[in-house]
Tab-separated table of C-alpha atoms in Angstrom:
chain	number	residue	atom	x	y	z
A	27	UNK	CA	-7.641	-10.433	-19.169
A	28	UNK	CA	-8.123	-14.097	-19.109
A	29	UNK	CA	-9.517	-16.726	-16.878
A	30	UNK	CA	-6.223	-16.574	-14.851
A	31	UNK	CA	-5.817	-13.351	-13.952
A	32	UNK	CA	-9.564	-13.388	-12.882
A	33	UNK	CA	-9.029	-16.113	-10.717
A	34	UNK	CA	-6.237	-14.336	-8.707
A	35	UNK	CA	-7.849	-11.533	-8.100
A	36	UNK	CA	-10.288	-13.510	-6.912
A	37	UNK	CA	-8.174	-15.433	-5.042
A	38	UNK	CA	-6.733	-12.145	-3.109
A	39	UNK	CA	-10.092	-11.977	-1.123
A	40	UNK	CA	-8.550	-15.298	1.023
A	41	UNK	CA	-5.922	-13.503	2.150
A	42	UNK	CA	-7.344	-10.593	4.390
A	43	UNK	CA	-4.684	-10.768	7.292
A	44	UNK	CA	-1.817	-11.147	4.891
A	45	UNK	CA	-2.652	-8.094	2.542
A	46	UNK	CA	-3.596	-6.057	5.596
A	47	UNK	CA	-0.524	-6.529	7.505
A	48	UNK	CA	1.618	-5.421	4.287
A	49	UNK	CA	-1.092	-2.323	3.735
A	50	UNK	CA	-0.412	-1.255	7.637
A	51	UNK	CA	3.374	-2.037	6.981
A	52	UNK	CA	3.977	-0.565	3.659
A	53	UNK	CA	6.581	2.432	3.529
A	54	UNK	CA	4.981	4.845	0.988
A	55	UNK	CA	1.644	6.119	1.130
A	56	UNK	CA	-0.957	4.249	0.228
A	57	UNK	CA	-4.780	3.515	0.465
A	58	UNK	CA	-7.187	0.516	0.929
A	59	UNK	CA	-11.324	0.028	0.638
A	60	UNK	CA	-13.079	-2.410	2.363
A	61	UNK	CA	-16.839	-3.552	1.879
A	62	UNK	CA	-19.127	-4.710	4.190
A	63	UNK	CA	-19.153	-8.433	3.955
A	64	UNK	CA	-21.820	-10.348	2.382
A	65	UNK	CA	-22.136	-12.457	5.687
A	66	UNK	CA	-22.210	-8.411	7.922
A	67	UNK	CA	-24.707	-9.559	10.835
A	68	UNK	CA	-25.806	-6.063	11.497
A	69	UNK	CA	-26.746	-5.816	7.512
A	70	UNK	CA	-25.156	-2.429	7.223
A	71	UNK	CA	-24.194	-2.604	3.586
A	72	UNK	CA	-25.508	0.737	1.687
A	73	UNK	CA	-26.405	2.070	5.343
A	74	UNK	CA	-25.286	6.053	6.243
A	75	UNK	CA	-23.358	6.989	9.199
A	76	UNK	CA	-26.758	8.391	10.736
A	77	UNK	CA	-28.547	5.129	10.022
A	78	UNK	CA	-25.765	3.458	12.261
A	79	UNK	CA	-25.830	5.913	15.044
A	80	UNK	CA	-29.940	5.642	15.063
A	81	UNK	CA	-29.790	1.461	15.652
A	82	UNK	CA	-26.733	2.464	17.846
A	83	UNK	CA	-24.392	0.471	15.841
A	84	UNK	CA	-20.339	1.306	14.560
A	85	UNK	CA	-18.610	-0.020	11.759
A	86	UNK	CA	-16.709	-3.004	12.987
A	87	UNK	CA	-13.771	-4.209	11.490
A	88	UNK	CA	-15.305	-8.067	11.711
A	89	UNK	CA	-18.324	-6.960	9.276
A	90	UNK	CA	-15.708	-5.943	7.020
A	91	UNK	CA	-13.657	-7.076	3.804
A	92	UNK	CA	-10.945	-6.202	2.666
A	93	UNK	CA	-11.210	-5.262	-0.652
A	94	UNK	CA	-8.925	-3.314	-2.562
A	95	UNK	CA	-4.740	-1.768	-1.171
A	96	UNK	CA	-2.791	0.235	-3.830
A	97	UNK	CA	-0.387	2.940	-3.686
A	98	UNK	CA	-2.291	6.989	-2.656
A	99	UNK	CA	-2.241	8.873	-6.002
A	100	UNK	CA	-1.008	12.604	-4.953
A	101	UNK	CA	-3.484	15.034	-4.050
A	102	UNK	CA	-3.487	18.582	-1.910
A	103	UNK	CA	-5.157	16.782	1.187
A	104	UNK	CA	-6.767	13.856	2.609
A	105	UNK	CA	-10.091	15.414	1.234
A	106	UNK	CA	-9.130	15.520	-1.987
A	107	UNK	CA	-7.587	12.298	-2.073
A	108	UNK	CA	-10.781	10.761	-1.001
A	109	UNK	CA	-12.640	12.818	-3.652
A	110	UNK	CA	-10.533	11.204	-6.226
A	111	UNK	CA	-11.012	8.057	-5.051
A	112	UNK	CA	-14.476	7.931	-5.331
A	113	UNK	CA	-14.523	8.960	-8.891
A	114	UNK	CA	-11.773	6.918	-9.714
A	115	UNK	CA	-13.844	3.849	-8.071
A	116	UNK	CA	-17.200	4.570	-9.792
A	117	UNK	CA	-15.815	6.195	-13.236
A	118	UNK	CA	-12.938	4.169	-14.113
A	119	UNK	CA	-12.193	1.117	-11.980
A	120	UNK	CA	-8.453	-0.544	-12.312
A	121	UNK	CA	-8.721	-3.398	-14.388
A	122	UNK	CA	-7.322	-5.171	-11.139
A	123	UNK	CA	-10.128	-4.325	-9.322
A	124	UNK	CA	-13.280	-6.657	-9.629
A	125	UNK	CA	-15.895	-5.707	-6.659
A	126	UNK	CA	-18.689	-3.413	-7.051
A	127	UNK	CA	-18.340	0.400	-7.305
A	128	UNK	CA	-17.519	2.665	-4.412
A	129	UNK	CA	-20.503	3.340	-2.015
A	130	UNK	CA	-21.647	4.439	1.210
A	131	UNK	CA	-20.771	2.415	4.338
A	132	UNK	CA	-17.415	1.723	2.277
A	133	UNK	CA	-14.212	2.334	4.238
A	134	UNK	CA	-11.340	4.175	3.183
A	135	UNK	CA	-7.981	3.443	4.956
A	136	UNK	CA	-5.095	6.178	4.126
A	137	UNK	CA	-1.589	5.980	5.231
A	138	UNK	CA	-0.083	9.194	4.789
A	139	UNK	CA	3.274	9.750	5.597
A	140	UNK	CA	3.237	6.948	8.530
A	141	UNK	CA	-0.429	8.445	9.659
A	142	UNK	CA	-3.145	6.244	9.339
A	143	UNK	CA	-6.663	7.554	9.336
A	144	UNK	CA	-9.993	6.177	8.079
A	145	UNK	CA	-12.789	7.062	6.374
A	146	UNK	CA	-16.919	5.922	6.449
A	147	UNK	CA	-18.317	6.726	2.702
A	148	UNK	CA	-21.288	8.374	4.002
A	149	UNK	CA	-24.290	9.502	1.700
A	150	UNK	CA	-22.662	13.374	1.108
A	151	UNK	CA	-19.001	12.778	1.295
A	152	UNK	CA	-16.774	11.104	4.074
A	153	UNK	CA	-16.658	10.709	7.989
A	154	UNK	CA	-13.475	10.294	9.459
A	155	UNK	CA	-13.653	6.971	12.236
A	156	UNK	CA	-10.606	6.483	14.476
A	157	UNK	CA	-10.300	2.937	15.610
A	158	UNK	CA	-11.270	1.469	12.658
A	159	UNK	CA	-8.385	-0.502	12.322
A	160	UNK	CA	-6.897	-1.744	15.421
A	161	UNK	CA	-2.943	-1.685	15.348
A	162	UNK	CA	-1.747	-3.779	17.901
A	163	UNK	CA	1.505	-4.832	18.587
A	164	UNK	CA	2.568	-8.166	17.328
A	165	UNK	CA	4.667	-10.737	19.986
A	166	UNK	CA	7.766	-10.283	17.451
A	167	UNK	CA	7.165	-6.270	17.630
A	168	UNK	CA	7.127	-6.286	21.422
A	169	UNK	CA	10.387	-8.675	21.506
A	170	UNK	CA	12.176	-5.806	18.966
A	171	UNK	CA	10.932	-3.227	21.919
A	172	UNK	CA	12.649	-5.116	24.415
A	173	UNK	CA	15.655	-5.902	22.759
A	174	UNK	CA	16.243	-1.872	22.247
A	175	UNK	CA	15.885	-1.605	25.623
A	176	UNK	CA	12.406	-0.255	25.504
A	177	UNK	CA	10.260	-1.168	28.260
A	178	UNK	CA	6.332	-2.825	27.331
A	179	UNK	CA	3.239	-3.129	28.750
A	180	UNK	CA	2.819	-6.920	30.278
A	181	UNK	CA	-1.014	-6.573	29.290
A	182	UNK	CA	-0.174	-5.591	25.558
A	183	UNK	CA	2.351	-8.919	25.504
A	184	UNK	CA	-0.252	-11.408	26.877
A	185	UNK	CA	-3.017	-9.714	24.425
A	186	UNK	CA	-0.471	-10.440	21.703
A	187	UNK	CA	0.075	-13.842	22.722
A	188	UNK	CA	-3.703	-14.813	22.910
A	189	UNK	CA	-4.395	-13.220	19.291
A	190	UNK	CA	-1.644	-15.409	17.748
A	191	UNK	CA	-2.453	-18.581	19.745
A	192	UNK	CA	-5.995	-18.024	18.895
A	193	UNK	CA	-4.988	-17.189	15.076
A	194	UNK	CA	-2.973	-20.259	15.579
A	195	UNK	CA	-6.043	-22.575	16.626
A	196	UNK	CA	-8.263	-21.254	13.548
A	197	UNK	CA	-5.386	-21.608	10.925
A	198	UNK	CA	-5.175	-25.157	12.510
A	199	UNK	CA	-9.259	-25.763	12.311
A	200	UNK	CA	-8.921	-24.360	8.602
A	201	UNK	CA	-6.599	-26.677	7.646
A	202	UNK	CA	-8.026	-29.700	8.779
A	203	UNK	CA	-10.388	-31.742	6.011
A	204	UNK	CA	-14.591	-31.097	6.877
A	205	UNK	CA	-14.899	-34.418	7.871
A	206	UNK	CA	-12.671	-34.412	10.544
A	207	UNK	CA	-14.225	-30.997	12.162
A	208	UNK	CA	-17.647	-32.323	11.823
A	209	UNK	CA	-18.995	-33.679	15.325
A	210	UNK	CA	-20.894	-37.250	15.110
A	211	UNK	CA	-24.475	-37.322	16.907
A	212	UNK	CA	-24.565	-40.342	19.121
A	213	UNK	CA	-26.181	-43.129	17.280
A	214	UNK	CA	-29.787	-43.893	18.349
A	215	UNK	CA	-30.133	-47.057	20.038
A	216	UNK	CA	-32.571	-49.653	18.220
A	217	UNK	CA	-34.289	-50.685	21.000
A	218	UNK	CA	-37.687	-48.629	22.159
A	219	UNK	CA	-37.129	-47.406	25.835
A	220	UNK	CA	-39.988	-49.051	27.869
């Protein structure tokens, strides 16, 4: 494993949106971890489920990276599957995989024939948290409704449209050089006020 290969694993870690968006749209069943960011403002890393509900906090998809997608070995149930996981993420890491060890306040995202469900690594096994992920329809997926003569909600077609514009803004604000983005203090004037 060389410098190169390294580096794009690394480099997967900039691509959050992408690599979810083909983890939500992949066909066969499949899994994903994700680790509380570095930058989590409500410092939850390590933290059990009953530590969050005592500060009355939730795991938020915002605190979170993405860290890890791969096909769901086979295994009797969801249970099991996350059982496996764990070991598999604290025993014998892919080589792919460069991020620390499984641990609690880790997520575990299974899609399972078409079902996705997600699970809190808590300090004795797993807690299952709906709404983890949020899947909301894309403009393009609401278009494909219409088109099939399916009727939408108007509310789910402007929320669509203000994600993507707003995507659309920060893509723009990422692209442009620091420089540009940075705002200039006005200049102090020379002369003392009297």
């Amino acid at each position: 494993k060389g410098p190169d290969f390294r580096q794009a694993v690394a480099d997967r870690m900039n691509h959050q949106e992408d690599r979810e968006r083909a983890f939500l749209d992949h066909a066969g069943d499949c899994f994903a971890i994700y680790q509380v960011s570095r930058e989590d403002p409500q410092n939850a890393r390590f933290m059990s489920m009953d530590w969050l509900k005592s500060h009355g906090l939730s795991p938020e998809r915002s605190s979170y990276e993405l860290a890890y997608t791969a096909p769901l070995p086979a295994a009797p149930s969801i249970g099991a599957a996350l059982e496996n996981l764990f070991e598999t993420f604290n025993l014998d890491h892919p080589a792919d995989y460069q991020r620390p060890s499984m641990s609690v306040s880790d997520i575990v995202a299974i899609r399972q024939d078409g079902v996705l469900s997600c699970h809190y690594c808590d300090s004795v096994g797993f807690v299952e948290i709906p709404d983890f992920i949020s899947q909301k329809p894309t403009v393009a997926e609401l278009e494909a409704q219409v088109q099939e003569g399916q009727t939408i909600s108007l509310m789910d077609l402007a929320d669509a449209v203000h994600r993507e514009k707003k995507k659309s803004v920060v893509a723009q604000l990422k692209s442009q050089p620091a420089q540009e983005r940075k705002k200039t203090a006005p200049k102090k004037s020379a002369e003392k006020e009297r």
